[in-house]
Amino acid sequence: MAGRKQIFVGRFISAPGPNDLLIQEGAILVSSTDGHGTIEKTSWTAQNNKDALAEFNLLEGDVDVFEAPQNGFFFPGFIDTHIHAPQYPNAGIFGKSTLLDWLTTYTFPLEASIGDTGPTAETNGTPTSPTNSDQPFPKKRKLTPLSRAHKVYTKVIDRTLRNGTTTASYFATLSVPATDLLASIAHTRGQRAYIGRVCMDHPDTCPDFYRNETPEQTIQHATESIEYIQRLDPEGELVAPIVTPRFAPSCQAETLARLGQLASTRNLRVQTHISENVGEVELVAQLFPQRKNYTDVYDHAGLLTPRTILAHAIHLSDDEISTIAQRNSKISHCPASNSALGSGFCPVRKLLDAGLDVSLGTDVSGGYSVSILDSVRQTCLVSRQLGYVNGGEKRWNIGVTEGLWLATVGGARCVGMGGRLGGFEVGMLWDVQEVVLDEVDADGDDGEGDDGKGQVDIFGWENWEERVDKWVWNGDDRNVRRVWVGGRLVHERR
Amino acid sequence: MAGRKQIFVGRFISAPGPNDLLIQEGAILVSSTDGHGTIEKTSWTAQNNKDALAEFNLLEGDVDVFEAPQNGFFFPGFIDTHIHAPQYPNAGIFGKSTLLDWLTTYTFPLEASIGDTGPTAETNGTPTSPTNSDQPFPKKRKLTPLSRAHKVYTKVIDRTLRNGTTTASYFATLSVPATDLLASIAHTRGQRAYIGRVCMDHPDTCPDFYRNETPEQTIQHATESIEYIQRLDPEGELVAPIVTPRFAPSCQAETLARLGQLASTRNLRVQTHISENVGEVELVAQLFPQRKNYTDVYDHAGLLTPRTILAHAIHLSDDEISTIAQRNSKISHCPASNSALGSGFCPVRKLLDAGLDVSLGTDVSGGYSVSILDSVRQTCLVSRQLGYVNGGEKRWNIGVTEGLWLATVGGARCVGMGGRLGGFEVGMLWDVQEVVLDEVDADGDDGEGDDGKGQVDIFGWENWEERVDKWVWNGDDRNVRRVWVGGRLVHERR
């Protein structure tokens, strides 16, 4: 792929701080189009293409120039720090379940059908997905498990890119070939992605059709997938493996410890769940009676590192928050999922005040939407509800700017890319979405093209802070015109 | 307009009960296309157009035939029982405010700019919208107040229709001509709409630039608008006036009483707000010390009738709920707004258990979205949170079917159209949306037309209950292919 330079001209909006919505106009020079493109220079005086070429000392033919329209802006790509790729077909399907019954009713059967998995598949070659069972999920089974994985993973990467997600930390399934396929598809489409082959082998908590049999087997499969992904992208800047114990209840204590060693030895990222649901917290206490609390289970296994992403973190004690802060582990806040499954309210303000890095996750399909913009909305809503529950205290409030900061800068910090993603500073990677908002005509009509234009209506008198508010509350993929990762154009609306 | 008969063929889905998702296949004969079209006959044996013509004893040329595609269905149009049309330009703009400061900061200045309003305009002909003030709102004022009303009202009716809202109960502004214009636009576009000229005249709580001066003036302006709307649609089946005291704190006691008399004398619908916010409830107690509670203020004024819609109803005492049940007044639940403004959690289950009729309102722009489908989502989410707050009690849970029932049957009951709207029974009006969901190809792509198709991805193995879940959680206006009101086609995606 060519390493041609690019210039972007127009309005650049970002949220470098929780209360700092930065609106700049000018031009940015990006080093290349090859997926490694970074910001080489910025100019906040250039007013058009010609100015930009002059300021950057380049000629028209030397460089590609992209100009955001008057009603548009460039915004840092969103970072989704918690999403289950194989669960995407279940987005919106969860009924009235809560975490533990949701897992057994909806999630494990679907995941098991995405790629050949589990001990049976390994030992006798028979796919273990429940083809002849009365499981609620697979009713029409023309696809093989791996072609099903291809279909689902292609779609989820397409959907997240369309919604402006330039980086995602994915849980896959137990299947090594299907997990490797997810890594390949992300690599080919050019999404920045951390890919985790899911580890689960606790015989008391995992279904027989969907678990490894021993810690040895778990580590072996995890290692195979890690090594495949590292061969796929030796630098690991675009696609990288991430050690993924599903959550404490699904792993044997020995497995957790050996995964901690694996992450430490190979200097790998780690992701898991923590303290999402009250029943889950009780289950962990039963399963690990020798440990102080949920956090201590991971800490004892060496899984609390500065490269660890912990999803949910709703019901942590002060003591646990303090331990996580000491370890400098990171939090993925998943408000849509938490509300949908009735898990509770994550006290984001409290976590931030304790010095933790917090980011946003869609948690598909506990969360119903692949859109981080929707996660920003739900973050704001949940924060208002938490304020209400706490007697109207305003300190819990997370507004649009802080939500966008969590979705970009927060995400960058949580995936170990702080300072390299989430803003428009020199040296940062060009992971960016171009957002376009449409203006309503004087007669109240948007004209012929109305159908394709999304639901944000700009009446013309709004300032840019207000336009960003409108985008956050009513925007969708229709407002995302183009998306780049490392300077490479990875999505463009037709 | 022609009164030609129409046949609809395909899948018909509705929610006739809170736990009853009815999925029928067949054909429906509708009496006409003229806006008064009702269901004349149904056939649940017809499998195609030919069958339908035969069953209804009609020839091909006699009738228009509409067929829902295999991946689509007809669903009753949504009923939005609480929406402020003039506030639409502020959708998504509310910052971190709560009800009372939101009104003064964002809402009153915008409403005042929609149509010439208020006592000053009446007495000396000068528009009272704050053109030379430092109000945060109007920055670019090329439009006259009435042309601004035309722009905003045209857009809000277009947006709600696109999202499948066939009936809406609108709050307008104080301006009589602008309110009349809203009624005219709804009538022309063919949306079923109850139009309320807003009444507010309390000198201590309303801004000078946006209130009537006396109860006499309030009643006079209200009456003018009522009479205009009744001339516009003498039958009052499509567009009708609705008596609209903004809320207790904004009206003098005498005004409330006289509005109650007006509604009673002329047999009119009534709409207002109740018990949305803790501070508001305290304000009402201060302003009306002689009344037992907020509900009693309305009851004393004769405003609690079976044709009254009360929006929010979050902080009612058991005593108040009992009074409202006795009066058979109706509730509009507005979950998006309540979460966005941090107002609290409406105990919908408790209200239903008390025998109240409950419906859904978007409450634009306290609510950020014109979509009742989004209100269904927020209803489900808030119910889960309420369950969590109440120690994990499942009884608070409102699932997708019950949410859809509130949005259709509940809405019909609350606007006095129970049995005439909200389902597919013979005699009901043909207020219907055609919903289409797209299937993902085997390769994970939707093909060339992907950009226009919305965000619901059907993988092919989902049953229809699950497809409806997916529609509710990720659907938007792109899934609404056509909309009819009274058999008249009022929206079609190009």
PDB file of C-alpha atoms in Angstrom, chain A residues 143-320:
ATOM      1  CA  LEU A 143     -23.502 -22.590   7.416  1.00  0.00           C
ATOM      2  CA  THR A 144     -20.538 -24.475   8.759  1.00  0.00           C
ATOM      3  CA  PRO A 145     -19.259 -23.047  12.026  1.00  0.00           C
ATOM      4  CA  LEU A 146     -16.304 -21.366  10.328  1.00  0.00           C
ATOM      5  CA  SER A 147     -18.345 -19.877   7.478  1.00  0.00           C
ATOM      6  CA  ARG A 148     -20.729 -18.642  10.155  1.00  0.00           C
ATOM      7  CA  ALA A 149     -17.773 -17.027  11.897  1.00  0.00           C
ATOM      8  CA  HIS A 150     -16.775 -15.392   8.619  1.00  0.00           C
ATOM      9  CA  LYS A 151     -20.251 -14.006   8.122  1.00  0.00           C
ATOM     10  CA  VAL A 152     -20.607 -12.704  11.659  1.00  0.00           C
ATOM     11  CA  TYR A 153     -17.094 -11.296  12.027  1.00  0.00           C
ATOM     12  CA  THR A 154     -17.137  -9.565   8.639  1.00  0.00           C
ATOM     13  CA  LYS A 155     -20.396  -7.923   9.601  1.00  0.00           C
ATOM     14  CA  VAL A 156     -19.392  -6.800  13.084  1.00  0.00           C
ATOM     15  CA  ILE A 157     -16.200  -5.190  11.815  1.00  0.00           C
ATOM     16  CA  ASP A 158     -18.113  -3.480   9.033  1.00  0.00           C
ATOM     17  CA  ARG A 159     -20.732  -2.213  11.488  1.00  0.00           C
ATOM     18  CA  THR A 160     -18.259  -0.912  14.046  1.00  0.00           C
ATOM     19  CA  LEU A 161     -16.194   0.877  11.375  1.00  0.00           C
ATOM     20  CA  ARG A 162     -19.355   2.477   9.935  1.00  0.00           C
ATOM     21  CA  ASN A 163     -20.092   3.792  13.415  1.00  0.00           C
ATOM     22  CA  GLY A 164     -16.674   5.397  13.718  1.00  0.00           C
ATOM     23  CA  THR A 165     -14.975   2.743  15.872  1.00  0.00           C
ATOM     24  CA  THR A 166     -11.352   2.733  14.769  1.00  0.00           C
ATOM     25  CA  THR A 167     -10.087   0.572  17.640  1.00  0.00           C
ATOM     26  CA  ALA A 168     -11.848  -2.327  19.342  1.00  0.00           C
ATOM     27  CA  SER A 169     -10.860  -4.820  22.007  1.00  0.00           C
ATOM     28  CA  TYR A 170     -12.673  -8.001  21.030  1.00  0.00           C
ATOM     29  CA  PHE A 171     -13.608 -11.108  22.922  1.00  0.00           C
ATOM     30  CA  ALA A 172     -13.870 -13.918  20.347  1.00  0.00           C
ATOM     31  CA  THR A 173     -14.808 -17.538  21.250  1.00  0.00           C
ATOM     32  CA  LEU A 174     -12.970 -20.663  22.415  1.00  0.00           C
ATOM     33  CA  SER A 175     -12.346 -21.649  18.795  1.00  0.00           C
ATOM     34  CA  VAL A 176      -8.755 -21.006  17.750  1.00  0.00           C
ATOM     35  CA  PRO A 177      -9.400 -21.019  13.975  1.00  0.00           C
ATOM     36  CA  ALA A 178     -12.410 -18.711  14.321  1.00  0.00           C
ATOM     37  CA  THR A 179     -10.468 -16.341  16.592  1.00  0.00           C
ATOM     38  CA  ASP A 180      -7.616 -16.288  14.090  1.00  0.00           C
ATOM     39  CA  LEU A 181     -10.144 -15.535  11.370  1.00  0.00           C
ATOM     40  CA  LEU A 182     -11.423 -12.533  13.339  1.00  0.00           C
ATOM     41  CA  ALA A 183      -7.841 -11.244  13.568  1.00  0.00           C
ATOM     42  CA  SER A 184      -7.355 -11.733   9.816  1.00  0.00           C
ATOM     43  CA  ILE A 185     -10.564  -9.925   8.917  1.00  0.00           C
ATOM     44  CA  ALA A 186      -9.706  -6.973  11.182  1.00  0.00           C
ATOM     45  CA  HIS A 187      -6.211  -6.863   9.695  1.00  0.00           C
ATOM     46  CA  THR A 188      -7.550  -6.942   6.130  1.00  0.00           C
ATOM     47  CA  ARG A 189     -10.245  -4.327   6.753  1.00  0.00           C
ATOM     48  CA  GLY A 190      -7.700  -2.189   8.617  1.00  0.00           C
ATOM     49  CA  GLN A 191      -9.421  -1.836  11.985  1.00  0.00           C
ATOM     50  CA  ARG A 192      -7.121  -1.505  14.988  1.00  0.00           C
ATOM     51  CA  ALA A 193      -8.085  -4.529  17.019  1.00  0.00           C
ATOM     52  CA  TYR A 194      -7.039  -6.526  20.069  1.00  0.00           C
ATOM     53  CA  ILE A 195      -8.244 -10.059  19.625  1.00  0.00           C
ATOM     54  CA  GLY A 196      -8.841 -12.370  22.554  1.00  0.00           C
ATOM     55  CA  ARG A 197      -9.406 -16.084  22.255  1.00  0.00           C
ATOM     56  CA  VAL A 198     -11.770 -16.712  25.191  1.00  0.00           C
ATOM     57  CA  CYS A 199     -10.526 -18.952  28.027  1.00  0.00           C
ATOM     58  CA  MET A 200     -13.029 -20.951  30.087  1.00  0.00           C
ATOM     59  CA  ASP A 201     -12.608 -24.374  31.618  1.00  0.00           C
ATOM     60  CA  HIS A 202     -14.352 -24.507  34.979  1.00  0.00           C
ATOM     61  CA  PRO A 203     -16.407 -27.716  34.925  1.00  0.00           C
ATOM     62  CA  ASP A 204     -18.941 -26.455  37.492  1.00  0.00           C
ATOM     63  CA  THR A 205     -19.806 -23.230  35.725  1.00  0.00           C
ATOM     64  CA  CYS A 206     -19.225 -23.812  31.991  1.00  0.00           C
ATOM     65  CA  PRO A 207     -21.460 -25.978  29.799  1.00  0.00           C
ATOM     66  CA  ASP A 208     -19.892 -29.215  28.611  1.00  0.00           C
ATOM     67  CA  PHE A 209     -20.392 -28.226  24.986  1.00  0.00           C
ATOM     68  CA  TYR A 210     -18.437 -25.035  25.436  1.00  0.00           C
ATOM     69  CA  ARG A 211     -15.321 -25.269  27.569  1.00  0.00           C
ATOM     70  CA  ASN A 212     -11.772 -26.532  27.606  1.00  0.00           C
ATOM     71  CA  GLU A 213     -11.131 -29.642  29.659  1.00  0.00           C
ATOM     72  CA  THR A 214      -7.948 -28.724  31.489  1.00  0.00           C
ATOM     73  CA  PRO A 215      -5.759 -25.733  32.272  1.00  0.00           C
ATOM     74  CA  GLU A 216      -3.142 -27.255  29.949  1.00  0.00           C
ATOM     75  CA  GLN A 217      -5.550 -27.306  27.044  1.00  0.00           C
ATOM     76  CA  THR A 218      -6.706 -23.768  27.797  1.00  0.00           C
ATOM     77  CA  ILE A 219      -3.156 -22.423  27.817  1.00  0.00           C
ATOM     78  CA  GLN A 220      -2.249 -24.380  24.699  1.00  0.00           C
ATOM     79  CA  HIS A 221      -5.178 -22.993  22.711  1.00  0.00           C
ATOM     80  CA  ALA A 222      -4.631 -19.494  24.016  1.00  0.00           C
ATOM     81  CA  THR A 223      -0.975 -19.668  23.035  1.00  0.00           C
ATOM     82  CA  GLU A 224      -1.733 -20.977  19.551  1.00  0.00           C
ATOM     83  CA  SER A 225      -3.997 -18.048  18.854  1.00  0.00           C
ATOM     84  CA  ILE A 226      -1.548 -15.518  20.330  1.00  0.00           C
ATOM     85  CA  GLU A 227       1.209 -16.838  18.112  1.00  0.00           C
ATOM     86  CA  TYR A 228      -0.952 -16.787  14.997  1.00  0.00           C
ATOM     87  CA  ILE A 229      -1.941 -13.159  15.603  1.00  0.00           C
ATOM     88  CA  GLN A 230       1.665 -12.155  16.250  1.00  0.00           C
ATOM     89  CA  ARG A 231       2.713 -13.759  12.946  1.00  0.00           C
ATOM     90  CA  LEU A 232      -0.142 -11.891  11.237  1.00  0.00           C
ATOM     91  CA  ASP A 233       1.066  -8.528  12.546  1.00  0.00           C
ATOM     92  CA  PRO A 234       4.578  -8.808  13.972  1.00  0.00           C
ATOM     93  CA  GLU A 235       4.682  -5.156  15.059  1.00  0.00           C
ATOM     94  CA  GLY A 236       1.340  -5.568  16.795  1.00  0.00           C
ATOM     95  CA  GLU A 237       0.407  -1.962  16.227  1.00  0.00           C
ATOM     96  CA  LEU A 238      -2.703  -2.669  14.161  1.00  0.00           C
ATOM     97  CA  VAL A 239      -3.759  -6.125  15.341  1.00  0.00           C
ATOM     98  CA  ALA A 240      -2.511  -7.738  18.541  1.00  0.00           C
ATOM     99  CA  PRO A 241      -3.508 -10.616  20.793  1.00  0.00           C
ATOM    100  CA  ILE A 242      -4.970 -10.045  24.228  1.00  0.00           C
ATOM    101  CA  VAL A 243      -5.096 -12.636  27.000  1.00  0.00           C
ATOM    102  CA  THR A 244      -8.787 -13.226  27.735  1.00  0.00           C
ATOM    103  CA  PRO A 245      -9.983 -15.232  30.702  1.00  0.00           C
ATOM    104  CA  ARG A 246     -13.756 -14.865  30.267  1.00  0.00           C
ATOM    105  CA  PHE A 247     -14.248 -13.996  33.928  1.00  0.00           C
ATOM    106  CA  ALA A 248     -13.211 -15.477  37.242  1.00  0.00           C
ATOM    107  CA  PRO A 249     -16.156 -17.896  37.622  1.00  0.00           C
ATOM    108  CA  SER A 250     -15.476 -19.593  34.287  1.00  0.00           C
ATOM    109  CA  CYS A 251     -11.782 -20.356  34.952  1.00  0.00           C
ATOM    110  CA  GLN A 252     -10.055 -22.735  37.298  1.00  0.00           C
ATOM    111  CA  ALA A 253      -7.677 -21.018  39.727  1.00  0.00           C
ATOM    112  CA  GLU A 254      -4.708 -22.683  38.087  1.00  0.00           C
ATOM    113  CA  THR A 255      -5.830 -21.438  34.684  1.00  0.00           C
ATOM    114  CA  LEU A 256      -6.025 -17.866  35.932  1.00  0.00           C
ATOM    115  CA  ALA A 257      -2.531 -18.101  37.394  1.00  0.00           C
ATOM    116  CA  ARG A 258      -1.065 -19.561  34.218  1.00  0.00           C
ATOM    117  CA  LEU A 259      -2.770 -16.911  32.079  1.00  0.00           C
ATOM    118  CA  GLY A 260      -1.221 -14.295  34.370  1.00  0.00           C
ATOM    119  CA  GLN A 261       2.184 -15.859  33.772  1.00  0.00           C
ATOM    120  CA  LEU A 262       1.556 -15.989  30.026  1.00  0.00           C
ATOM    121  CA  ALA A 263       0.674 -12.292  29.920  1.00  0.00           C
ATOM    122  CA  SER A 264       3.691 -11.416  32.032  1.00  0.00           C
ATOM    123  CA  THR A 265       6.207 -13.551  30.151  1.00  0.00           C
ATOM    124  CA  ARG A 266       5.131 -12.314  26.743  1.00  0.00           C
ATOM    125  CA  ASN A 267       4.204  -8.774  27.821  1.00  0.00           C
ATOM    126  CA  LEU A 268       0.647  -9.073  26.557  1.00  0.00           C
ATOM    127  CA  ARG A 269      -2.527  -7.143  27.115  1.00  0.00           C
ATOM    128  CA  VAL A 270      -5.215  -8.731  29.309  1.00  0.00           C
ATOM    129  CA  GLN A 271      -9.001  -8.304  29.313  1.00  0.00           C
ATOM    130  CA  THR A 272     -11.737  -9.770  31.455  1.00  0.00           C
ATOM    131  CA  HIS A 273     -14.929  -8.908  33.330  1.00  0.00           C
ATOM    132  CA  ILE A 274     -15.225  -7.787  36.937  1.00  0.00           C
ATOM    133  CA  SER A 275     -18.066  -7.192  39.357  1.00  0.00           C
ATOM    134  CA  GLU A 276     -20.842  -6.766  36.831  1.00  0.00           C
ATOM    135  CA  ASN A 277     -23.721  -8.368  38.687  1.00  0.00           C
ATOM    136  CA  VAL A 278     -24.537  -8.968  42.335  1.00  0.00           C
ATOM    137  CA  GLY A 279     -25.149 -12.679  41.779  1.00  0.00           C
ATOM    138  CA  GLU A 280     -21.845 -12.988  39.941  1.00  0.00           C
ATOM    139  CA  VAL A 281     -19.993 -11.361  42.841  1.00  0.00           C
ATOM    140  CA  GLU A 282     -21.566 -13.894  45.218  1.00  0.00           C
ATOM    141  CA  LEU A 283     -20.618 -16.736  42.895  1.00  0.00           C
ATOM    142  CA  VAL A 284     -16.992 -15.594  42.876  1.00  0.00           C
ATOM    143  CA  ALA A 285     -16.980 -15.501  46.674  1.00  0.00           C
ATOM    144  CA  GLN A 286     -18.246 -19.094  46.708  1.00  0.00           C
ATOM    145  CA  LEU A 287     -15.798 -20.323  44.092  1.00  0.00           C
ATOM    146  CA  PHE A 288     -12.740 -18.574  45.549  1.00  0.00           C
ATOM    147  CA  PRO A 289     -13.297 -18.629  49.335  1.00  0.00           C
ATOM    148  CA  GLN A 290      -9.586 -18.188  49.993  1.00  0.00           C
ATOM    149  CA  ARG A 291      -9.496 -14.812  48.217  1.00  0.00           C
ATOM    150  CA  LYS A 292     -10.481 -11.511  49.871  1.00  0.00           C
ATOM    151  CA  ASN A 293     -12.752 -10.349  47.077  1.00  0.00           C
ATOM    152  CA  TYR A 294     -13.302 -10.462  43.319  1.00  0.00           C
ATOM    153  CA  THR A 295     -10.407  -8.116  42.600  1.00  0.00           C
ATOM    154  CA  ASP A 296      -8.109 -10.210  44.731  1.00  0.00           C
ATOM    155  CA  VAL A 297      -8.836 -13.270  42.548  1.00  0.00           C
ATOM    156  CA  TYR A 298      -7.303 -11.499  39.572  1.00  0.00           C
ATOM    157  CA  ASP A 299      -4.590  -9.815  41.601  1.00  0.00           C
ATOM    158  CA  HIS A 300      -3.485 -13.105  43.080  1.00  0.00           C
ATOM    159  CA  ALA A 301      -3.267 -14.589  39.570  1.00  0.00           C
ATOM    160  CA  GLY A 302      -1.070 -11.738  38.367  1.00  0.00           C
ATOM    161  CA  LEU A 303      -3.769 -10.548  35.987  1.00  0.00           C
ATOM    162  CA  LEU A 304      -4.016  -6.988  37.306  1.00  0.00           C
ATOM    163  CA  THR A 305      -1.451  -5.201  35.180  1.00  0.00           C
ATOM    164  CA  PRO A 306      -1.258  -1.733  33.628  1.00  0.00           C
ATOM    165  CA  ARG A 307      -2.230  -3.451  30.369  1.00  0.00           C
ATOM    166  CA  THR A 308      -5.400  -5.030  31.809  1.00  0.00           C
ATOM    167  CA  ILE A 309      -8.913  -3.933  30.841  1.00  0.00           C
ATOM    168  CA  LEU A 310     -11.614  -4.768  33.396  1.00  0.00           C
ATOM    169  CA  ALA A 311     -15.154  -4.533  32.050  1.00  0.00           C
ATOM    170  CA  HIS A 312     -18.111  -3.244  34.120  1.00  0.00           C
ATOM    171  CA  ALA A 313     -16.665  -2.673  37.633  1.00  0.00           C
ATOM    172  CA  ILE A 314     -20.061  -1.832  39.081  1.00  0.00           C
ATOM    173  CA  HIS A 315     -20.040  -3.319  42.567  1.00  0.00           C
ATOM    174  CA  LEU A 316     -16.425  -2.830  43.673  1.00  0.00           C
ATOM    175  CA  SER A 317     -15.626  -2.002  47.276  1.00  0.00           C
ATOM    176  CA  ASP A 318     -13.380   0.944  48.096  1.00  0.00           C
ATOM    177  CA  ASP A 319     -10.686  -1.553  48.926  1.00  0.00           C
ATOM    178  CA  GLU A 320     -10.936  -3.136  45.500  1.00  0.00           C
TER     179      GLU A 320
END
